[in-house]
Amino acid sequence: MDTLNFSGRSGVLVLASYAALMLIIGFFAGRGGSGAKRSPKDHYLAGGNLGVITLFFTLYATQYSGNTVIGYAPQAFREGFAWWQSVTFFSMIVAGYLLFAPRMYVIAKEHSFVTPTDWVSHRFGSTPLTVLAALLMLWALANYLLEQLIAMGQAITGLTGSTIPYQVGVTAFVIVMLAYSWSGGMRAVAMTDIMQGVALLLGVGTLLAGAVVLVNDLPRGGGPTVLAEHPEAMAVPSTADSVNWVSMVLMVGIGIAMYPHAIQRVYAARSARTLKRSLLPMVWMPLLTAGAVFAIGLLGLELFPDLSAQDSERLVGVIANEVAGLNVFFYVMMILLFGGVVAAVVSTADSALLSFSSIVSTNVYARYIRPDATPRHQVRVGKAVGVVAVSGILLLAWNPPSTLVEIFTLKIELLIQLAPAFVVGLYWKRLAAGPVFWGMLSGVLLAGGLAIAGVDAVCGIHGGMLGLVLNLGICVLGSLPHRRGRTEHRSGVGSEQRAPGEVHSG
Amino acid sequence: MPDEGDSEPREPIRAPLAWSGLLLLVLLGVPWYLPEGTIGPVLLGFPLWTLGAVLSSLAICGYLSWMLLSLWETPEQRTGSPGESPRETPHDGNGDTNGHGGAV
């Protein structure tokens, strides 16, 4: 994206405007929340009082990042129609929510959960399991943050024509993000998500419209010609690729719903009815977002058939350059699009950061380090943790060691290992802490081991899915011998001192 | 595995047949049933299997909407109240964990 024709001063102006808008929204959201600075629940869950529109947009902004535009269009360009799977897997995330959200919402409200780890300690009462689950979540969130910060830096550099250097751009937007998250917590994050979501939707829609205009203007007269010129893009994939397609749909569907910030949005809904009404449009959003991005990728094949696989990474920037040249309207919209991409990245990063802070301050600091910490003190610690964490991740984003990056790319494969604790744990009374701990650990080791060995999939099935099958098997077989008993543990600070092998069966 | 009983709320996870239907729709959208490299027959400029994949995605969206609306009975629907949050207890471990919605 370092060759954008519309980049430069106007890009700097748009980014500055977006940043100012985020700060203003964050400031007013912080003022609006009566207890935003008092309790963890107010700060991290907006008091559990998000309405339909805000909840919908914050779910949307959490699910769709700037990466969805910048990264997925080139993927469609390279893989052809097989990448339509992205539309299906985004829809299936709602199916992932349906596995646990209806029941989890009710229990979370009854027991004032703040983080997903609260459920694990409440249900199983096992310190080792709670710590393992928390570590997995923190790992995934840190990974997610790193990815977003790198994307943010690249988008800023591209939009401003390198007027703003990578490091300066990322640091500036991280400060903006920290400022509004600090003052308004989840309330500010959710309110800015509305602006960020609208900007992304409008930008993607305009880019698609512009790409269609460009294709129709081609000398050969338009019409779908991808089939004639790139039959391989429209050909049926191999059996292993088809299996991989199904595996991907299931893994993303379950795995993304297990993101800590996604689960916290379930907690943050004003009512179950609100949650239901917010998830309903989320079912259809993949068609408007991932579907539009997929179409842009395929149109890229028509517009730039000679782009190499490596150069295709710049596809969105290359198409945007052409679209911006159509007329003033498209020129302005393309600047807004890239501003929207940066905003979308920020909106995804802020949710992950807030979730990271909440887990450390609530589940680690207040439980193990300072059990007598007041709610206000916990929130202050969480804010400080956020600053420290994002600073460390920033350093990694600037100079990422290659081996670390390979390990760090694991997130959904590991997160999905939480599913038995959250889904089966909600409904099966016999599920015991010991088997869940060993199952989760085995699933993580299998998925992680395969990734480190460079094996993405076995016969098309992702390592994460294989890990989940192993995990589930251990959970079920290990829990069968245990007698049926009360399954929820009365959560209380200092009450969970069981070894992983010990089972809480009431 | 779900608990049985008339007093339990209606939840999507309690409808295994519905999940089987969803899995079927996912499988129908993937061209595993055709040999690798197949393109034809072509309709409206696109191979038929690609149209099948798009139709499958549309069907999945519609099906998930139905699951959301029909298989999820919210506490508000059960009690007839207009969107109140369930009763909350302090996060101190003193609440009855086996109360409404907590029968797990």
Coordinates of C-alpha atoms in Angstrom, one line a residue:
Chain A
M1 CA 0.0 0.0 0.0
D2 CA 3.0 2.3 -0.4
T3 CA 1.9 3.6 -3.8
L4 CA -1.6 5.0 -3.1
N5 CA -2.2 7.8 -5.5
F6 CA -4.7 9.4 -3.1
S7 CA -2.4 9.2 -0.1
G8 CA -0.5 12.1 1.4
R9 CA -1.8 15.2 3.1
S10 CA -5.5 14.3 2.6
G11 CA -4.8 11.0 4.2
V12 CA -3.2 12.6 7.2
L13 CA -6.2 14.9 7.5
V14 CA -8.7 12.1 7.4
L15 CA -6.7 10.1 9.9
A16 CA -6.5 13.1 12.2
S17 CA -10.3 13.6 11.9
Y18 CA -11.0 9.9 12.7
A19 CA -8.7 10.1 15.7
A20 CA -10.4 13.3 16.9
L21 CA -13.8 11.8 16.5
M22 CA -12.8 8.7 18.4
L23 CA -11.5 10.9 21.3
I24 CA -14.7 13.0 21.3
I25 CA -17.0 10.0 21.3
G26 CA -14.8 8.3 24.0
F27 CA -14.9 11.4 26.1
F28 CA -18.6 11.8 26.0
A29 CA -19.1 8.0 26.5
G30 CA -16.9 8.2 29.6
R31 CA -18.9 11.1 31.0
G32 CA -22.2 9.4 30.2
G33 CA -21.5 6.3 32.3
S34 CA -22.2 7.1 35.9
G35 CA -19.9 4.4 37.2
A36 CA -17.4 4.1 34.5
K37 CA -14.6 4.7 36.8
R38 CA -15.9 2.7 39.8
S39 CA -16.4 -1.0 39.2
P40 CA -14.9 -3.6 36.9
K41 CA -18.4 -4.4 35.6
D42 CA -19.0 -0.8 34.7
H43 CA -15.7 -0.3 33.0
Y44 CA -15.3 -3.7 31.2
L45 CA -19.0 -4.4 30.4
A46 CA -20.6 -0.9 30.2
G47 CA -22.6 -1.9 33.3
G48 CA -24.1 -4.8 31.4
N49 CA -26.4 -2.4 29.8
L50 CA -25.6 -2.3 26.0
G51 CA -28.7 -1.8 23.8
V52 CA -29.4 -3.4 20.5
I53 CA -27.7 -1.0 18.1
T54 CA -24.6 -0.5 20.2
L55 CA -24.3 -4.2 20.8
F56 CA -24.7 -5.0 17.2
F57 CA -22.0 -2.6 16.1
T58 CA -19.6 -3.7 18.8
L59 CA -20.2 -7.3 17.8
Y60 CA -19.6 -6.3 14.2
A61 CA -16.5 -4.3 14.8
T62 CA -15.1 -7.0 17.0
Q63 CA -15.7 -9.6 14.3
Y64 CA -14.6 -7.6 11.2
S65 CA -11.3 -5.9 11.2
G66 CA -9.4 -3.9 8.7
N67 CA -7.7 -7.2 7.9
T68 CA -10.9 -8.5 6.6
V69 CA -10.6 -6.0 3.8
I70 CA -6.9 -5.8 3.3
G71 CA -6.1 -9.5 3.7
Y72 CA -9.2 -11.3 2.5
A73 CA -9.5 -9.7 -1.0
P74 CA -6.0 -11.0 -1.9
Q75 CA -6.9 -14.4 -0.6
A76 CA -9.9 -14.5 -3.0
F77 CA -7.6 -13.4 -5.8
R78 CA -5.2 -16.3 -5.1
E79 CA -7.6 -19.0 -4.1
G80 CA -10.5 -18.2 -6.4
F81 CA -14.0 -19.2 -5.6
A82 CA -12.9 -21.6 -2.8
W83 CA -12.4 -18.5 -0.7
W84 CA -16.2 -18.1 -0.6
Q85 CA -15.8 -20.2 2.5
S86 CA -15.0 -16.9 4.3
V87 CA -18.6 -15.8 3.9
T88 CA -19.8 -19.1 5.4
F89 CA -17.4 -19.1 8.3
F90 CA -18.4 -15.6 9.3
S91 CA -22.1 -16.7 9.4
M92 CA -21.2 -19.7 11.4
I93 CA -19.8 -17.5 14.2
V94 CA -23.4 -16.8 15.1
A95 CA -23.9 -20.6 15.3
G96 CA -20.9 -20.7 17.6
Y97 CA -22.7 -18.1 19.9
L98 CA -25.9 -20.2 19.8
L99 CA -24.1 -23.1 21.4
F100 CA -23.6 -21.3 24.7
A101 CA -24.9 -17.7 24.7
P102 CA -28.5 -18.2 25.6
R103 CA -27.6 -20.1 28.8
M104 CA -24.4 -18.2 29.5
Y105 CA -26.1 -14.9 29.4
V106 CA -28.5 -15.8 32.2
I107 CA -25.8 -17.3 34.4
A108 CA -23.4 -14.4 33.8
K109 CA -26.1 -11.9 34.9
E110 CA -27.0 -13.9 37.9
H111 CA -23.5 -14.1 39.1
S112 CA -22.2 -10.8 37.8
F113 CA -19.4 -12.3 35.7
V114 CA -17.0 -9.8 34.2
T115 CA -14.6 -12.1 32.3
P116 CA -15.0 -15.5 30.6
T117 CA -12.5 -16.9 33.2
D118 CA -15.2 -16.1 35.9
W119 CA -17.3 -18.8 34.3
V120 CA -14.5 -21.4 34.4
S121 CA -13.8 -20.8 38.1
H122 CA -17.5 -20.7 38.9
R123 CA -18.3 -23.9 37.1
F124 CA -15.3 -26.0 37.9
G125 CA -13.7 -24.5 41.0
S126 CA -10.2 -25.6 39.9
T127 CA -7.3 -23.2 40.1
P128 CA -5.1 -25.0 37.6
L129 CA -8.0 -25.1 35.0
T130 CA -8.8 -21.4 35.6
V131 CA -5.1 -20.4 35.2
L132 CA -4.8 -22.5 32.0
A133 CA -8.0 -21.0 30.5
A134 CA -6.8 -17.5 31.5
L135 CA -3.4 -18.1 29.9
L136 CA -5.0 -19.3 26.7
M137 CA -7.2 -16.3 26.5
L138 CA -4.4 -13.9 27.2
W139 CA -2.2 -15.5 24.6
A140 CA -4.9 -15.3 22.0
L141 CA -5.7 -11.6 22.9
A142 CA -2.0 -10.6 22.8
N143 CA -1.6 -12.4 19.4
Y144 CA -4.7 -10.7 18.1
L145 CA -3.4 -7.3 19.3
L146 CA -0.1 -7.8 17.6
E147 CA -1.8 -8.6 14.4
Q148 CA -4.0 -5.6 14.6
L149 CA -1.1 -3.2 15.4
I150 CA 0.9 -4.5 12.4
A151 CA -2.1 -4.0 10.2
M152 CA -2.7 -0.6 11.7
G153 CA 0.9 0.6 10.9
Q154 CA 0.8 -0.7 7.4
A155 CA -2.6 0.9 6.6
I156 CA -1.5 4.3 8.1
T157 CA 1.8 4.2 6.2
G158 CA -0.1 3.4 3.0
L159 CA -2.8 6.0 3.4
T160 CA -0.4 8.8 4.2
G161 CA 2.1 7.9 1.5
S162 CA 4.7 7.3 4.2
T163 CA 4.2 10.9 5.4
I164 CA 3.5 9.3 8.7
P165 CA 6.1 6.6 9.4
Y166 CA 4.9 3.2 10.6
Q167 CA 6.1 3.5 14.2
V168 CA 4.8 7.1 14.6
G169 CA 1.4 6.2 13.1
V170 CA 0.9 3.1 15.3
T171 CA 2.0 4.9 18.5
A172 CA -0.3 7.8 17.8
F173 CA -3.3 5.6 17.3
V174 CA -2.5 3.4 20.2
I175 CA -2.4 6.6 22.4
V176 CA -5.8 7.6 21.0
M177 CA -7.1 4.1 21.7
L178 CA -5.8 4.0 25.2
A179 CA -7.2 7.5 25.9
Y180 CA -10.7 6.7 25.0
S181 CA -10.6 3.2 26.5
W182 CA -9.1 4.7 29.7
S183 CA -11.8 7.3 30.1
G184 CA -14.9 5.3 29.0
G185 CA -14.0 1.6 29.1
M186 CA -16.4 -0.7 27.2
R187 CA -19.0 2.1 26.8
A188 CA -16.4 4.2 24.8
V189 CA -15.2 1.2 22.9
A190 CA -18.7 0.2 21.9
M191 CA -19.7 3.8 20.9
T192 CA -16.6 4.3 18.8
D193 CA -17.4 0.9 17.2
I194 CA -20.5 2.4 15.7
M195 CA -18.5 5.0 13.9
Q196 CA -15.8 2.5 12.9
G197 CA -18.3 -0.1 11.7
V198 CA -20.2 2.5 9.5
A199 CA -16.9 3.7 8.0
L200 CA -15.9 0.2 7.1
L201 CA -19.2 -0.8 5.6
L202 CA -19.4 2.4 3.5
G203 CA -15.8 2.1 2.3
V204 CA -16.1 -1.6 1.3
G205 CA -19.4 -0.9 -0.5
T206 CA -17.9 2.0 -2.5
L207 CA -14.7 0.0 -3.3
L208 CA -16.9 -2.8 -4.7
A209 CA -19.0 -0.3 -6.7
G210 CA -15.9 1.3 -8.1
A211 CA -14.4 -2.1 -9.0
V212 CA -17.6 -3.0 -10.9
V213 CA -17.4 0.3 -12.8
L214 CA -13.8 -0.4 -13.7
V215 CA -14.6 -3.9 -15.0
N216 CA -17.4 -2.6 -17.1
D217 CA -15.1 0.0 -18.5
L218 CA -12.6 -2.6 -19.7
P219 CA -12.1 -2.6 -23.5
R220 CA -13.6 -6.0 -23.9
G221 CA -17.0 -4.7 -22.7
G222 CA -17.4 -6.2 -19.3
G223 CA -19.4 -9.2 -18.2
P224 CA -18.0 -12.1 -16.1
T225 CA -14.8 -13.2 -17.9
V226 CA -12.9 -14.6 -14.9
L227 CA -14.1 -18.1 -16.0
A228 CA -12.6 -17.6 -19.5
E229 CA -9.3 -16.1 -18.4
H230 CA -8.8 -17.9 -15.1
P231 CA -10.6 -21.2 -15.2
E232 CA -8.5 -22.5 -12.3
A233 CA -10.1 -19.9 -10.0
M234 CA -13.5 -21.4 -10.7
A235 CA -12.6 -25.0 -10.7
V236 CA -13.7 -27.5 -8.0
P237 CA -10.9 -27.8 -5.4
S238 CA -9.3 -31.0 -4.4
T239 CA -11.0 -33.3 -1.9
A240 CA -8.4 -32.3 0.7
D241 CA -9.2 -28.7 0.1
S242 CA -13.0 -29.4 0.4
V243 CA -12.4 -31.1 3.7
N244 CA -10.2 -28.1 4.7
W245 CA -13.1 -25.8 3.7
V246 CA -15.5 -27.6 6.1
S247 CA -12.9 -27.8 8.8
M248 CA -12.3 -24.0 8.5
V249 CA -16.0 -23.2 8.6
L250 CA -16.4 -25.2 11.8
M251 CA -13.2 -24.0 13.4
V252 CA -13.7 -20.4 12.8
G253 CA -17.4 -20.6 13.7
I254 CA -16.7 -22.1 17.2
G255 CA -13.3 -20.5 17.7
I256 CA -14.2 -16.8 17.1
A257 CA -17.2 -17.2 19.4
M258 CA -14.7 -18.2 22.1
Y259 CA -12.8 -15.0 21.9
P260 CA -12.8 -13.4 25.4
H261 CA -14.0 -10.1 24.1
A262 CA -16.8 -11.9 22.1
I263 CA -18.0 -13.7 25.3
Q264 CA -17.9 -10.4 27.2
R265 CA -20.2 -8.9 24.7
V266 CA -22.7 -11.6 25.6
Y267 CA -22.3 -10.5 29.2
A268 CA -22.7 -6.9 28.3
A269 CA -26.1 -7.1 26.7
R270 CA -28.9 -5.3 28.4
S271 CA -31.2 -8.3 28.2
A272 CA -31.4 -11.7 26.4
R273 CA -33.8 -10.1 24.0
T274 CA -31.3 -7.4 23.2
L275 CA -28.6 -10.0 22.6
K276 CA -30.9 -12.0 20.3
R277 CA -31.9 -8.9 18.3
S278 CA -28.3 -7.9 17.9
L279 CA -27.2 -11.3 16.7
L280 CA -30.0 -11.5 14.1
P281 CA -28.4 -9.0 11.7
M282 CA -25.0 -10.4 12.4
V283 CA -26.2 -13.6 10.6
W284 CA -26.5 -11.6 7.4
M285 CA -23.5 -9.2 7.7
P286 CA -21.1 -11.7 6.1
L287 CA -22.9 -11.3 2.8
L288 CA -22.4 -7.5 3.0
T289 CA -18.8 -7.6 4.3
A290 CA -17.0 -10.8 3.5
G291 CA -19.1 -11.3 0.4
A292 CA -18.3 -7.8 -0.9
V293 CA -14.6 -8.3 -0.1
F294 CA -14.6 -11.7 -1.9
A295 CA -16.2 -10.1 -4.9
I296 CA -13.5 -7.3 -4.9
G297 CA -10.9 -10.1 -4.9
L298 CA -12.4 -11.8 -7.9
L299 CA -12.9 -8.5 -9.8
G300 CA -9.2 -8.0 -9.1
L301 CA -8.5 -11.1 -11.2
E302 CA -10.3 -9.3 -14.1
L303 CA -8.6 -5.9 -13.5
F304 CA -5.1 -7.1 -12.8
P305 CA -4.7 -10.6 -14.2
D306 CA -0.9 -10.4 -14.2
L307 CA -0.5 -9.6 -10.5
S308 CA 1.8 -12.1 -8.9
A309 CA 0.8 -14.0 -5.8
Q310 CA 3.2 -11.9 -3.7
D311 CA 2.1 -8.6 -5.3
S312 CA -1.5 -9.6 -4.7
E313 CA -1.1 -8.6 -1.1
R314 CA -1.3 -5.0 -2.3
L315 CA -4.5 -5.8 -4.3
V316 CA -6.9 -3.5 -2.3
G317 CA -4.5 -0.6 -2.6
V318 CA -4.0 -1.2 -6.3
I319 CA -7.8 -1.3 -7.0
A320 CA -8.4 1.7 -4.7
N321 CA -5.8 3.7 -6.8
E322 CA -7.8 3.0 -9.9
V323 CA -11.1 3.6 -8.3
A324 CA -9.9 6.9 -6.9
G325 CA -9.0 8.0 -10.4
L326 CA -12.6 7.6 -11.6
N327 CA -14.0 10.9 -10.3
V328 CA -13.9 13.2 -7.2
F329 CA -16.6 11.2 -5.4
F330 CA -14.6 7.9 -5.6
Y331 CA -11.4 9.8 -4.8
V332 CA -12.9 11.1 -1.5
M333 CA -14.5 7.8 -0.7
M334 CA -11.2 5.9 -1.2
I335 CA -9.6 8.2 1.3
L336 CA -12.4 7.6 3.7
L337 CA -12.2 3.8 3.0
F338 CA -8.6 3.7 4.1
G339 CA -9.3 5.9 7.1
G340 CA -12.2 3.4 7.8
V341 CA -9.7 0.5 7.5
V342 CA -7.5 2.1 10.2
A343 CA -10.6 2.8 12.3
A344 CA -11.7 -0.8 11.9
V345 CA -8.3 -2.1 13.0
V346 CA -8.4 0.3 16.0
S347 CA -12.0 -0.9 16.9
T348 CA -10.9 -4.5 16.9
A349 CA -7.7 -3.8 18.9
D350 CA -9.4 -1.8 21.6
S351 CA -11.9 -4.6 22.4
A352 CA -9.0 -7.1 22.7
L353 CA -7.0 -4.7 24.9
L354 CA -9.9 -4.1 27.2
S355 CA -10.6 -7.8 27.5
F356 CA -6.9 -8.4 28.2
S357 CA -6.9 -5.8 31.0
S358 CA -10.1 -7.2 32.5
I359 CA -8.7 -10.7 32.8
V360 CA -5.4 -9.6 34.3
S361 CA -6.9 -7.2 36.8
T362 CA -10.0 -9.3 37.8
N363 CA -8.8 -12.8 37.5
V364 CA -5.1 -12.5 38.3
Y365 CA -4.5 -9.4 40.4
A366 CA -7.7 -9.3 42.4
R367 CA -7.8 -13.0 42.9
Y368 CA -4.2 -13.9 43.6
I369 CA -2.2 -10.8 44.3
R370 CA -4.4 -8.4 46.1
P371 CA -7.7 -10.1 47.1
D372 CA -8.6 -7.1 49.2
A373 CA -8.3 -4.7 46.2
T374 CA -11.3 -2.4 45.9
P375 CA -13.3 -2.4 42.6
R376 CA -11.8 1.1 41.7
H377 CA -8.3 -0.1 42.4
Q378 CA -8.9 -3.2 40.2
V379 CA -10.0 -0.9 37.4
R380 CA -6.9 1.3 37.8
V381 CA -4.7 -1.7 37.7
G382 CA -6.4 -2.9 34.6
K383 CA -5.8 0.4 32.9
A384 CA -2.1 0.2 33.8
V385 CA -1.9 -3.4 32.6
G386 CA -3.4 -2.2 29.3
V387 CA -0.7 0.4 28.9
V388 CA 2.1 -2.0 29.8
A389 CA 0.7 -4.8 27.6
V390 CA 0.2 -2.7 24.5
S391 CA 3.7 -1.2 25.0
G392 CA 5.2 -4.6 25.0
I393 CA 3.2 -5.7 21.9
L394 CA 4.2 -2.5 20.1
L395 CA 7.8 -3.4 20.5
L396 CA 7.1 -6.8 19.1
A397 CA 5.1 -5.3 16.2
W398 CA 8.2 -3.2 15.3
N399 CA 10.8 -6.0 15.3
P400 CA 9.0 -9.3 15.4
P401 CA 11.4 -12.2 15.8
S402 CA 10.5 -14.7 13.0
T403 CA 10.3 -17.8 15.2
L404 CA 8.1 -16.0 17.7
V405 CA 5.8 -15.0 14.9
E406 CA 5.4 -18.6 13.8
I407 CA 4.3 -19.5 17.3
F408 CA 2.3 -16.4 17.7
T409 CA 0.2 -17.0 14.7
L410 CA -1.7 -19.6 16.7
K411 CA -4.9 -18.2 18.1
I412 CA -8.1 -19.8 16.9
E413 CA -6.5 -23.2 17.0
L414 CA -5.8 -22.7 20.7
L415 CA -8.9 -20.7 21.6
I416 CA -11.2 -23.4 20.3
Q417 CA -9.8 -25.7 23.0
L418 CA -11.9 -23.7 25.5
A419 CA -15.1 -24.8 23.8
P420 CA -15.7 -28.0 25.9
A421 CA -15.4 -25.9 29.2
F422 CA -17.9 -23.4 27.9
V423 CA -20.4 -25.5 25.9
V424 CA -20.3 -29.0 27.4
G425 CA -19.7 -27.5 30.8
L426 CA -22.9 -25.6 30.6
Y427 CA -25.1 -28.6 29.9
W428 CA -23.4 -31.8 31.2
K429 CA -23.4 -32.2 34.9
R430 CA -20.8 -34.9 35.0
L431 CA -18.1 -32.9 33.2
A432 CA -15.3 -32.6 35.8
A433 CA -12.4 -30.2 36.2
G434 CA -9.6 -32.8 35.9
P435 CA -10.6 -34.1 32.5
V436 CA -11.3 -30.6 31.2
F437 CA -7.9 -29.5 32.3
W438 CA -6.1 -32.4 30.7
G439 CA -8.3 -32.3 27.6
M440 CA -7.6 -28.6 27.1
L441 CA -3.9 -29.0 27.7
S442 CA -3.7 -32.0 25.3
G443 CA -5.7 -30.1 22.6
V444 CA -3.4 -27.1 22.9
L445 CA -0.2 -29.3 22.8
L446 CA -1.5 -31.2 19.7
A447 CA -2.6 -28.1 17.8
G448 CA 0.5 -26.1 18.8
G449 CA 2.8 -29.0 18.1
L450 CA 1.4 -29.5 14.6
A451 CA 1.8 -25.7 13.9
I452 CA 5.4 -25.7 15.2
A453 CA 6.1 -28.7 13.0
G454 CA 4.8 -26.8 10.1
V455 CA 1.8 -29.1 9.6
D456 CA -1.3 -26.8 8.9
A457 CA -3.7 -29.7 8.4
V458 CA -3.9 -33.5 8.3
C459 CA -5.9 -34.7 5.4
G460 CA -7.4 -31.2 5.2
I461 CA -8.4 -31.1 8.9
H462 CA -6.9 -28.2 10.8
G463 CA -4.6 -29.0 13.8
G464 CA -7.0 -27.0 16.0
M465 CA -9.9 -29.3 15.1
L466 CA -7.9 -32.4 15.7
G467 CA -6.9 -30.9 19.0
L468 CA -10.6 -30.3 19.8
V469 CA -11.5 -33.9 19.0
L470 CA -8.8 -35.1 21.3
N471 CA -9.8 -32.6 24.0
L472 CA -13.4 -33.5 23.8
G473 CA -12.6 -37.2 23.9
I474 CA -10.6 -36.7 27.1
C475 CA -13.3 -34.5 28.6
V476 CA -16.0 -37.0 28.0
L477 CA -14.2 -40.3 28.7
G478 CA -12.5 -38.8 31.7
S479 CA -15.8 -37.5 33.2
L480 CA -17.9 -40.6 32.6
P481 CA -16.5 -42.5 35.7
H482 CA -17.4 -39.5 37.9
R483 CA -20.7 -39.6 39.7
R484 CA -23.4 -37.2 38.7
G485 CA -23.5 -34.2 40.9
R486 CA -24.0 -30.5 41.2
T487 CA -21.9 -28.9 38.5
E488 CA -21.5 -25.3 39.4
H489 CA -19.0 -24.3 41.9
R490 CA -19.8 -21.5 44.3
S491 CA -17.2 -19.1 43.1
G492 CA -15.4 -17.2 45.8
V493 CA -12.0 -15.7 46.1
G494 CA -9.6 -18.3 47.5
S495 CA -12.1 -21.1 47.3
E496 CA -10.6 -22.8 44.3
Q497 CA -7.5 -24.7 45.5
R498 CA -8.0 -28.1 43.8
A499 CA -5.4 -29.9 41.9
P500 CA -6.2 -30.6 38.3
G501 CA -6.9 -34.3 39.0
E502 CA -9.4 -33.5 41.7
V503 CA -12.9 -33.3 40.6
H504 CA -15.6 -31.1 41.8
S505 CA -18.7 -33.1 41.9
G506 CA -20.5 -31.5 44.7
Chain B
M1 CA -26.5 -34.4 27.2
P2 CA -28.8 -31.5 27.8
D3 CA -31.1 -31.7 30.8
E4 CA -34.6 -32.7 30.0
G5 CA -37.7 -31.3 31.6
D6 CA -40.6 -29.0 30.7
S7 CA -39.3 -26.3 33.0
E8 CA -36.1 -25.8 31.0
P9 CA -36.1 -22.9 28.6
R10 CA -36.1 -23.6 24.9
E11 CA -32.5 -23.3 23.6
P12 CA -30.9 -24.0 20.3
I13 CA -28.5 -26.6 21.7
R14 CA -31.5 -28.7 22.8
A15 CA -32.4 -29.3 19.2
P16 CA -29.9 -31.7 17.7
L17 CA -32.0 -32.1 14.6
A18 CA -31.6 -28.4 13.9
W19 CA -27.8 -28.7 14.2
S20 CA -27.9 -31.7 11.8
G21 CA -29.7 -29.5 9.3
L22 CA -27.2 -26.8 9.6
L23 CA -24.3 -29.2 9.1
L24 CA -26.1 -30.5 6.0
L25 CA -26.3 -27.0 4.6
V26 CA -22.6 -26.4 5.2
L27 CA -21.8 -29.7 3.5
L28 CA -24.0 -28.9 0.5
G29 CA -22.1 -25.7 0.0
V30 CA -18.8 -27.5 -0.4
P31 CA -18.1 -29.2 -3.8
W32 CA -16.7 -32.5 -2.3
Y33 CA -19.1 -34.4 -4.5
L34 CA -17.5 -33.3 -7.7
P35 CA -14.1 -34.4 -9.2
E36 CA -11.2 -32.0 -8.7
G37 CA -10.9 -29.4 -11.5
T38 CA -14.5 -29.7 -12.7
I39 CA -15.9 -26.4 -14.1
G40 CA -19.1 -27.1 -16.1
P41 CA -22.0 -26.9 -16.3
V42 CA -22.0 -23.1 -16.5
L43 CA -25.0 -20.9 -15.7
L44 CA -25.1 -17.1 -16.0
G45 CA -21.3 -17.2 -16.6
F46 CA -20.6 -19.1 -13.4
P47 CA -20.0 -22.8 -12.8
L48 CA -23.1 -24.4 -11.3
W49 CA -21.2 -25.5 -8.2
T50 CA -20.3 -21.9 -7.3
L51 CA -24.0 -21.0 -7.5
G52 CA -24.6 -23.9 -5.2
A53 CA -22.1 -22.6 -2.7
V54 CA -23.7 -19.1 -2.8
L55 CA -27.2 -20.6 -2.4
S56 CA -25.9 -22.7 0.5
S57 CA -24.6 -19.5 2.2
L58 CA -27.9 -17.8 1.8
A59 CA -29.7 -20.8 3.1
I60 CA -27.4 -20.9 6.1
C61 CA -28.2 -17.2 6.9
G62 CA -31.9 -17.9 6.7
Y63 CA -31.6 -21.1 8.7
L64 CA -29.6 -19.4 11.5
S65 CA -32.1 -16.6 11.6
W66 CA -34.8 -19.2 12.1
M67 CA -32.8 -20.9 14.8
L68 CA -32.3 -17.6 16.6
L69 CA -36.0 -16.6 16.4
S70 CA -37.6 -20.0 17.0
L71 CA -35.3 -22.1 19.1
W72 CA -34.1 -19.5 21.7
E73 CA -36.7 -18.7 24.3
T74 CA -35.4 -15.7 26.3
P75 CA -36.2 -15.2 30.0
E76 CA -38.4 -12.3 28.9
Q77 CA -40.4 -14.6 26.7
R78 CA -40.9 -17.0 29.5
T79 CA -42.0 -14.5 32.0
G80 CA -43.7 -12.2 29.6
S81 CA -41.7 -9.2 30.8
P82 CA -40.4 -6.5 28.4
G83 CA -36.7 -7.0 28.5
E84 CA -35.6 -7.0 32.1
S85 CA -32.2 -8.4 33.0
P86 CA -32.3 -11.5 35.2
R87 CA -31.9 -10.9 38.9
E88 CA -28.3 -10.2 39.7
T89 CA -26.4 -11.4 42.7
P90 CA -23.1 -10.0 44.0
H91 CA -20.0 -11.7 42.7
D92 CA -19.2 -13.1 46.1
G93 CA -20.2 -16.7 45.6
N94 CA -23.2 -16.4 47.9
G95 CA -25.8 -16.7 45.1
D96 CA -27.8 -19.8 44.5
T97 CA -26.1 -21.3 41.6
N98 CA -28.9 -23.7 40.8
G99 CA -31.5 -21.1 40.3
H100 CA -33.1 -19.9 37.2
G101 CA -31.0 -20.7 34.2
G102 CA -28.3 -22.2 36.4
A103 CA -29.5 -25.8 36.3
V104 CA -26.3 -27.1 34.7

